[in-house]
Amino acid sequence: MVSTCIQNICCIGAGYVGGPTMAVIADRCPNIQVNVVDLNESRIKDWNNSDLSKLPIYEPGLDEVVERARGRNLHFSTNVKSAIENADMVFISVNTPTKSKGVGAGKASDLRWVEACAREVAKYSKKHTIVVEKSTLPVRTAEVIKSILSSAQKEDNKHDEPKTFEVLSNPEFLAEGTAIKDLENPDRILIGGENISAVEALAQIYGQWVPNENILRTNLWSSELSKLTANAFLAQRISSINSVSALCEVTGADVNEVAKAIGTDTRIGSKFLKSGPGFGGSCFKKDILNLTYLCRHFGLPEVAEYWENVVKLNDWQQERIARLVVQKLFGTLAGKKISLLGFAFKANTNDTRESPAIMIAKRLLEEGAELAIYDPKVEGYQIKSCLSDTTLNVNNANSNKYTVNNDGRWGSAEDIYSSLKGADAALILTEWEEFKNLNWSEIAPIMRQPAWIFDARAIANQEAIKAAGLNIWRVGDGSE
Ligand code: NAD
Ligand code: UGA
């Protein structure tokens, strides 16, 4: 099969996706020069830090991959122009958040950074360039990118060797916390495109470590839409099990037992059935909202409503956990200390984007609580930036916002024990390994009695908590 051999890659965007993805490509393809560029100087400085514990992203195994490839064929810089000029293939891996104002505010993706990248590629590229959409994009975005690139092509046709472009869609399915594992051993690689030679050029890169049968080729639009659909399906499972968790609590059932019972049916499968404080992370909510925006745009309001409910249920789960804490602590949090264990949206990452902890913490602060927040990977300044936005989204699917009147205060705790000292309650929000086997008989005496443990991840040792004389609420547990 005819395909272009790629020797030089540029990736625009050195974030959670661009950094790890390019590090793995560089590691697996030592003959390809990989230049990761970003406008954010401090992020690039951190990627170049000789102390690998200071990389801008925490991902298990990332430091080792970066150590092997950096300086050899993996380079991080802010020089976007030169990286594009030299590239045979440019990955666009920039942020695509939900629009905060204007047409489609609260739902549509803000494509300004993607458009800026397309314009930069149009301006600086010098030869045939394959442009790869790595960011998650609304279906038919490739049309926008193509139209920007083709204008540059027309302007350039005076040269002997005019610049030419192909656009591919290659969405990323990695999950944070397991990014390196997911990249090194992906369930599948998805490539959407019209030009076989361009598709095969990209397939050849992944083919260095991914079996060919796991590299799926589709048309552009199927590829773009598959990414949004995959995230919508995953989020839907979480909202489904969380809806059942509430029912378990009032009927005497246990959500973990129900999840196991249904998950052993191979048609349902056991993954993504863990009930918790709701899904967080930068993508599930934004991608579903984007999907619903597209549905309405294409005249499918019933389909939009169907998916909107996944987000509504997620907001409700967070809201109900916050309300439950207030209710169990005699209806008021004024003058009470609550230890928040975990602030990241999931374990093994320092990412706090859309973390359920943010909404829940704001609610508790509003009730006058004093929060002592401990997370092994999230720094105080990061928590501060999350909590300093005093607006709270209520029912995000409709993008209503109201202002929180924070009566309480918070501090970030150095360690678990200082967070728990004198606390009336502990609320476990992230499933960090170190929260699973805490010594509750040692903890009970340092808390103010009667004390509660709210286990929103169902990870703590319930028997040990009870034996230590502490009250316990566990998500989805109706046995009490
Ligand atoms: P991020 O915010 O961590 O990183 C994006 C980077 O792009 C930022 O550092 C920003 O400075 C840079 N950037 C923006 N415009 C630029 C420009 N014109 N030139 C140079 N740099 C520019 O975002 P992320 O989490 O890496 O996500 C990127 C995309 O991947 C999004 O579309 C997201 O939906 C998708 N995605 C994310 C994940 C994830 O786990 N985070 C997984 C799969 C897909
Ligand atoms: C998710 C998808 O899993 C990735 O495939 C996708 O590439 C990525 O979004 C993206 O597009 O950004 P991520 O958000 O990093 O990855 O992490 P997940 O493991 O999916 O967890 C998302 C949220 O759901 C977390 O808050 C997690 O705690 C929660 N979750 C997950 C549950 O509450 N229960 C579960 O059973 C699984």
XYZ file of C-alpha atoms and ligand atoms in Angstrom:
561
model
C 0.000 0.000 0.000
C 1.270 3.502 -0.884
C 2.002 5.628 2.146
C 4.104 8.626 3.059
C 6.929 7.890 5.467
C 6.805 10.299 8.373
C 10.122 11.532 9.744
C 9.158 14.649 11.597
C 6.103 15.241 13.778
C 4.893 18.454 15.377
C 2.282 18.324 18.123
C 0.575 21.595 19.019
C -0.507 21.415 22.662
C 1.643 19.971 25.472
C -1.228 19.138 27.811
C -2.589 15.945 29.338
C -2.980 14.410 25.883
C -0.242 16.000 23.749
C 2.576 15.414 26.272
C 2.045 11.726 27.136
C 0.888 10.738 23.612
C 3.932 12.235 21.935
C 6.255 10.850 24.600
C 5.011 7.333 23.797
C 5.208 7.877 20.010
C 8.792 9.145 20.388
C 9.656 6.239 22.667
C 8.267 3.658 20.222
C 9.506 5.339 17.015
C 13.117 6.410 17.653
C 13.547 7.313 13.973
C 10.895 10.013 14.076
C 11.712 13.451 15.475
C 8.805 14.586 17.666
C 8.466 18.286 18.549
C 5.813 19.187 21.098
C 5.032 22.901 21.171
C 2.863 25.034 23.397
C 2.206 28.735 23.964
C 2.420 28.168 27.694
C 6.064 28.852 28.555
C 5.951 27.555 32.091
C 4.393 24.276 30.958
C 7.189 23.807 28.415
C 9.768 24.697 31.059
C 8.319 21.979 33.288
C 8.399 19.423 30.459
C 12.109 20.237 30.092
C 12.832 20.054 33.815
C 15.770 17.751 34.526
C 14.018 16.739 37.748
C 11.472 14.283 36.335
C 9.261 14.585 39.420
C 8.537 18.147 38.263
C 6.920 17.256 34.908
C 3.719 19.309 34.533
C 1.530 16.208 34.574
C 1.525 13.370 37.039
C 0.984 10.024 35.310
C 2.400 6.716 36.516
C 5.251 5.681 34.186
C 5.419 9.001 32.303
C 8.763 9.991 33.820
C 10.457 6.839 32.540
C 9.132 7.285 28.998
C 10.193 10.946 28.945
C 13.605 10.076 30.315
C 14.221 7.580 27.503
C 13.132 9.847 24.638
C 13.657 13.458 25.691
C 16.627 15.098 23.999
C 16.959 12.095 21.639
C 13.885 12.460 19.440
C 11.398 14.118 21.812
C 11.635 17.888 22.184
C 9.478 20.412 24.007
C 9.525 24.055 22.947
C 7.501 27.210 22.410
C 8.737 27.614 18.829
C 5.498 26.785 17.015
C 6.640 28.235 13.679
C 9.786 26.175 13.304
C 8.103 22.964 14.501
C 5.370 23.343 11.855
C 7.835 24.286 9.099
C 9.788 21.072 9.593
C 6.868 18.716 10.114
C 5.459 16.079 7.745
C 2.616 15.573 10.183
C 1.049 18.038 12.649
C -1.133 16.834 15.532
C -3.598 19.360 16.918
C -3.931 18.504 20.600
C -5.223 21.709 22.105
C -8.022 22.325 24.568
C -11.640 22.332 23.348
C -13.639 23.492 26.385
C -17.321 24.315 26.473
C -18.058 27.825 25.184
C -18.716 30.176 28.071
C -20.481 32.878 26.096
C -22.046 33.693 22.746
C -23.850 31.296 20.449
C -24.008 27.822 21.995
C -22.692 29.027 25.386
C -22.713 26.274 28.015
C -22.908 23.504 25.439
C -20.985 23.934 22.181
C -17.221 23.405 22.109
C -15.076 26.491 21.911
C -12.996 25.853 18.822
C -10.955 29.043 18.892
C -7.710 27.216 19.782
C -8.250 24.587 17.089
C -8.936 27.271 14.507
C -5.808 29.166 15.603
C -3.772 25.978 15.082
C -5.221 25.448 11.603
C -4.282 29.030 10.712
C -0.762 28.532 12.062
C -0.312 25.351 10.031
C -1.696 27.129 6.949
C 0.780 29.960 7.472
C 3.994 28.158 8.429
C 3.925 24.813 6.642
C 6.208 24.584 3.626
C 5.392 21.268 1.977
C 2.856 18.450 2.015
C 1.554 18.268 5.590
C -0.816 15.777 7.167
C -2.900 17.494 9.825
C -4.225 15.173 12.529
C -7.124 16.096 14.798
C -6.109 14.674 18.181
C -8.339 17.006 20.197
C -11.930 15.858 20.759
C -14.014 17.772 18.255
C -17.614 18.196 17.153
C -18.443 16.027 14.179
C -17.620 17.840 10.903
C -14.842 20.022 12.380
C -12.463 18.613 9.770
C -14.477 20.638 7.260
C -13.501 23.869 9.060
C -9.850 22.863 9.211
C -9.850 21.876 5.540
C -11.397 25.150 4.512
C -8.736 27.178 6.361
C -5.967 25.046 4.882
C -7.335 25.197 1.355
C -7.355 29.014 1.433
C -3.635 28.891 2.250
C -3.145 26.405 -0.575
C -4.805 28.762 -3.085
C -2.671 31.717 -1.979
C 0.448 29.594 -2.287
C -0.078 28.201 -5.790
C 2.442 30.647 -7.256
C 5.316 28.499 -5.890
C 6.832 25.616 -7.874
C 6.074 23.188 -5.085
C 2.883 24.514 -3.516
C 2.000 23.380 -0.039
C -0.652 20.685 0.188
C -2.624 19.227 3.077
C -4.565 16.181 4.181
C -6.732 16.135 7.292
C -7.193 13.058 9.487
C -9.182 12.435 12.631
C -7.381 10.388 15.294
C -9.198 10.830 18.602
C -7.488 9.877 21.823
C -9.079 7.396 24.231
C -6.546 7.457 27.074
C -7.825 7.906 30.597
C -5.901 9.970 33.096
C -4.061 7.998 35.741
C -3.534 5.132 33.280
C -2.435 7.226 30.292
C 0.860 5.455 29.648
C -0.676 2.001 29.972
C -3.545 3.025 27.663
C -1.165 4.510 25.094
C 1.214 1.563 25.124
C -1.536 -1.018 24.971
C -4.640 0.623 23.477
C -7.894 -1.284 22.932
C -7.934 0.324 19.501
C -6.539 3.185 17.490
C -9.091 5.046 15.403
C -8.115 6.838 12.210
C -10.673 8.652 10.099
C -9.732 10.011 6.707
C -10.375 10.133 2.999
C -6.863 9.839 1.642
C -5.524 6.285 1.943
C -1.893 7.293 1.794
C -2.335 9.759 4.681
C -4.325 7.224 6.720
C -1.646 4.583 6.183
C 1.156 7.006 7.060
C -0.425 7.474 10.478
C -1.288 3.773 10.787
C 2.370 2.961 10.129
C 3.418 5.027 13.144
C 1.019 3.244 15.509
C 1.869 -0.013 13.758
C 5.300 0.153 15.450
C 3.628 -1.194 18.596
C -0.107 -1.737 17.961
C -1.319 -4.837 16.039
C -2.785 -3.868 12.670
C -6.180 -5.432 13.481
C -6.494 -2.972 16.390
C -6.073 0.012 14.085
C -9.551 0.927 12.849
C -9.949 2.961 9.663
C -13.213 4.880 9.129
C -14.440 7.942 7.333
C -13.724 11.324 8.948
C -17.171 11.882 10.379
C -17.509 8.414 11.934
C -14.187 8.928 13.652
C -15.085 12.368 15.030
C -18.497 11.154 16.191
C -17.166 7.918 17.697
C -15.092 9.861 20.206
C -18.074 11.855 21.497
C -20.190 8.704 21.535
C -17.598 6.685 23.456
C -17.432 9.313 26.198
C -21.218 9.631 26.293
C -21.619 5.846 26.715
C -18.991 5.696 29.467
C -20.544 8.611 31.351
C -23.990 7.094 30.910
C -22.878 3.935 32.721
C -21.686 5.991 35.676
C -24.938 7.943 35.879
C -26.859 4.679 35.580
C -25.048 3.020 38.482
C -25.202 6.216 40.557
C -28.957 6.382 40.045
C -29.147 2.806 41.315
C -26.913 3.702 44.311
C -29.623 6.040 45.603
C -32.225 3.331 45.193
C -29.993 0.822 47.017
C -29.682 3.170 49.980
C -33.449 3.245 50.515
C -34.198 -0.394 49.753
C -31.526 -2.273 51.708
C -29.585 -3.322 48.617
C -25.842 -2.752 48.174
C -24.717 -1.115 44.938
C -21.428 -3.030 44.865
C -23.319 -6.313 44.996
C -25.757 -5.125 42.334
C -22.849 -3.960 40.119
C -21.178 -7.345 40.472
C -24.412 -9.210 39.800
C -25.160 -7.301 36.607
C -21.529 -6.934 35.522
C -20.987 -10.688 35.318
C -23.441 -10.716 32.418
C -20.971 -10.539 29.545
C -23.406 -8.417 27.563
C -23.232 -5.735 30.268
C -19.598 -6.198 31.346
C -18.024 -5.354 34.689
C -16.162 -2.121 33.907
C -17.355 1.398 34.672
C -19.921 0.272 37.209
C -18.334 1.812 40.285
C -20.704 4.125 42.064
C -19.194 7.300 43.472
C -19.599 11.066 43.816
C -20.257 11.424 40.088
C -17.920 11.667 37.138
C -15.447 14.500 36.883
C -12.593 15.234 34.521
C -12.286 17.688 31.717
C -14.143 15.700 29.093
C -17.266 13.708 29.982
C -19.480 16.677 30.722
C -18.112 18.871 27.956
C -18.360 16.116 25.363
C -21.942 15.190 26.276
C -22.980 18.831 26.252
C -21.356 19.172 22.877
C -23.209 16.091 21.648
C -26.514 17.556 22.829
C -25.691 20.851 21.111
C -25.063 19.018 17.845
C -28.305 17.046 18.230
C -30.314 20.249 18.626
C -28.428 21.839 15.755
C -29.404 18.934 13.530
C -33.048 19.068 14.684
C -32.982 16.124 17.103
C -34.216 17.586 20.441
C -35.357 14.184 21.797
C -31.872 12.758 21.340
C -30.387 15.844 23.007
C -32.690 15.470 26.000
C -31.818 11.808 26.370
C -28.107 12.614 26.806
C -28.699 15.754 28.874
C -30.152 13.544 31.590
C -26.786 11.815 32.029
C -25.291 15.165 33.085
C -28.304 16.112 35.203
C -28.096 12.862 37.162
C -24.373 13.475 37.706
C -25.025 16.931 39.175
C -27.765 15.459 41.328
C -25.459 12.785 42.759
C -22.999 15.455 43.942
C -25.781 17.580 45.309
C -27.328 14.694 47.225
C -24.003 13.746 48.833
C -23.480 17.336 50.028
C -27.047 17.468 51.395
C -26.638 14.147 53.129
C -23.518 15.346 54.972
C -25.437 18.376 56.275
C -28.378 16.243 57.291
C -26.275 13.637 59.175
C -24.411 16.404 61.019
C -27.648 17.618 62.606
C -28.626 20.027 59.829
C -25.802 22.526 60.285
C -22.105 22.684 59.488
C -21.443 25.991 61.218
C -18.404 25.612 63.478
C -17.754 22.055 62.283
C -14.548 20.755 60.785
C -14.785 18.347 57.872
C -11.813 16.496 56.481
C -12.056 16.153 52.677
C -9.962 13.182 51.642
C -9.146 13.595 47.964
C -9.635 16.500 45.600
C -8.498 15.096 42.231
C -11.334 13.868 40.005
C -9.967 10.330 40.230
C -6.950 8.574 41.735
C -3.451 8.653 40.206
C -3.774 12.087 38.668
C -3.257 15.644 39.882
C -6.037 16.842 37.570
C -8.935 18.581 39.318
C -10.900 19.733 36.285
C -14.634 19.252 36.955
C -13.774 17.212 40.043
C -16.911 16.362 42.060
C -14.896 17.583 45.075
C -15.218 21.173 43.821
C -19.000 21.277 43.776
C -19.290 19.346 47.041
C -16.696 21.535 48.800
C -18.487 24.691 47.668
C -21.759 23.382 49.001
C -20.226 22.521 52.374
C -18.519 25.924 52.584
C -21.829 27.546 51.870
C -23.202 25.727 54.914
C -20.426 27.256 57.032
C -18.095 24.255 57.298
C -14.375 24.474 57.952
C -12.761 22.165 55.404
C -9.344 20.545 55.828
C -8.557 19.241 52.361
C -5.949 16.569 51.818
C -4.935 15.140 48.451
C -1.579 13.428 47.928
C -1.064 14.989 44.478
C -3.051 18.227 44.407
C -1.309 21.348 45.679
C -2.977 24.051 47.761
C -2.710 26.701 45.030
C -4.608 24.424 42.659
C -7.397 23.871 45.195
C -7.495 27.620 45.716
C -8.048 28.310 42.040
C -10.869 25.732 41.946
C -12.620 27.151 45.000
C -12.052 30.822 44.292
C -14.639 30.774 41.508
C -17.677 31.435 43.640
C -20.180 30.493 40.983
C -21.809 27.133 41.047
C -23.370 25.418 38.078
C -26.765 24.113 38.921
C -28.181 21.680 36.452
C -25.339 22.148 34.016
C -27.309 20.805 31.115
C -29.241 24.060 31.209
C -26.211 26.100 32.148
C -27.835 27.949 35.035
C -25.376 29.468 37.455
C -25.759 31.038 40.814
C -23.329 32.633 43.186
C -22.206 30.795 46.270
C -22.131 32.730 49.469
C -19.257 31.043 51.278
C -19.644 31.299 55.026
C -17.087 28.612 55.704
C -13.337 28.458 55.212
C -10.888 25.892 54.020
C -7.236 24.982 54.258
C -5.121 22.368 52.606
C -3.750 19.793 55.046
C -0.165 18.518 54.981
C -1.172 14.954 55.740
C -4.194 12.766 56.442
C -3.879 12.978 60.211
C -3.739 16.770 60.413
C -6.762 16.880 58.154
C -8.651 14.534 60.517
C -7.543 16.095 63.821
C -10.559 17.507 65.636
C -12.810 16.838 62.633
C -16.496 16.062 63.018
C -16.492 14.120 59.785
C -14.311 12.795 56.977
C -15.581 12.675 53.421
C -13.692 10.398 51.039
C -14.003 11.795 47.512
C -11.073 10.297 45.587
C -10.192 6.603 45.578
C -6.492 7.050 46.442
C -4.833 3.812 47.558
C -3.734 5.363 50.864
C -7.363 5.965 51.911
C -8.242 2.283 51.586
C -6.475 0.954 54.653
C -6.485 3.763 57.175
C -6.028 2.829 60.815
C -9.458 3.852 62.071
C -8.829 2.852 65.673
C -5.966 5.375 65.711
C -8.060 7.997 63.927
C -11.228 7.803 66.047
C -9.649 9.318 69.198
C -8.348 12.387 67.308
C -11.789 13.217 65.835
C -14.542 15.104 67.657
C -17.334 12.709 68.648
C -19.859 11.766 67.508
C -17.910 11.602 64.265
C -18.984 10.472 60.802
C -17.103 8.889 57.918
C -18.767 9.532 54.557
C -17.309 7.136 52.036
C -18.411 8.431 48.647
C -16.113 5.957 46.845
C -16.967 2.852 48.893
C -13.300 2.042 49.433
C -12.725 2.240 53.189
C -12.895 -0.723 55.531
C -16.435 -0.423 56.831
C -16.020 -3.000 59.599
C -12.897 -1.281 60.962
C -14.698 2.085 60.940
C -17.620 0.662 62.885
C -15.309 -1.177 65.286
C -13.577 2.135 66.037
C -16.930 3.548 67.183
C -17.353 5.868 64.192
C -20.572 6.367 62.237
C -20.393 5.436 58.585
C -22.301 6.264 55.425
C -21.170 4.513 52.288
C -22.475 5.329 48.832
C -25.065 2.851 47.660
C -25.149 0.907 50.894
C -28.670 0.366 52.178
C -27.706 -2.198 54.803
C -27.988 0.205 57.795
P -4.837 20.774 28.092
O -5.559 22.011 28.421
O -4.144 19.999 29.177
O -3.703 21.094 26.995
C -3.927 21.870 25.858
C -2.673 22.720 25.612
O -2.807 23.362 24.347
C -2.462 23.829 26.639
O -1.208 23.650 27.283
C -2.505 25.130 25.800
O -1.584 26.115 26.246
C -2.120 24.609 24.428
N -2.541 25.489 23.315
C -3.776 25.985 23.067
N -3.778 26.704 21.926
C -2.514 26.654 21.435
C -1.887 27.188 20.269
N -2.559 27.896 19.375
N -0.563 26.950 20.093
C 0.136 26.220 20.997
N -0.399 25.677 22.107
C -1.713 25.890 22.324
O -5.864 19.833 27.324
P -5.868 18.227 27.255
O -6.465 17.644 28.492
O -4.532 17.754 26.802
O -6.945 17.991 26.106
C -6.657 18.305 24.761
C -7.745 17.712 23.883
O -7.765 16.279 24.027
C -9.164 18.166 24.242
O -9.904 18.278 23.065
C -9.707 17.014 25.080
O -11.106 16.908 24.977
C -9.050 15.811 24.424
N -8.854 14.660 25.299
C -8.431 14.823 26.585
C -8.189 13.698 27.378
C -7.695 13.835 28.789
O -7.599 12.816 29.458
N -7.379 15.013 29.288
C -8.350 12.413 26.841
C -8.771 12.282 25.520
C -9.017 13.415 24.752
C -12.289 9.425 30.149
C -12.398 8.169 29.280
O -12.325 7.016 30.120
C -11.277 8.127 28.245
O -11.462 7.012 27.374
C -11.318 9.419 27.417
O -10.232 9.439 26.503
C -11.206 10.610 28.344
O -12.291 10.575 29.310
C -11.342 11.926 27.629
O -11.860 11.993 26.544
O -10.911 12.893 28.280
P -10.847 10.162 32.242
O -11.864 11.244 32.360
O -9.418 10.539 32.273
O -11.070 9.346 30.883
O -11.044 9.092 33.404
P -12.146 7.952 33.678
O -11.440 6.787 34.230
O -13.013 7.722 32.524
O -12.996 8.589 34.859
C -13.858 9.681 34.640
C -14.673 9.945 35.882
O -15.606 8.892 36.095
C -13.838 10.017 37.163
O -14.345 11.044 37.981
C -14.045 8.653 37.804
O -13.892 8.660 39.188
C -15.480 8.379 37.403
N -15.803 6.930 37.376
C -15.197 6.110 36.500
C -16.759 6.434 38.258
O -17.338 7.186 39.071
N -17.080 5.105 38.202
C -16.474 4.262 37.324
O -16.830 3.054 37.332
C -15.510 4.771 36.450
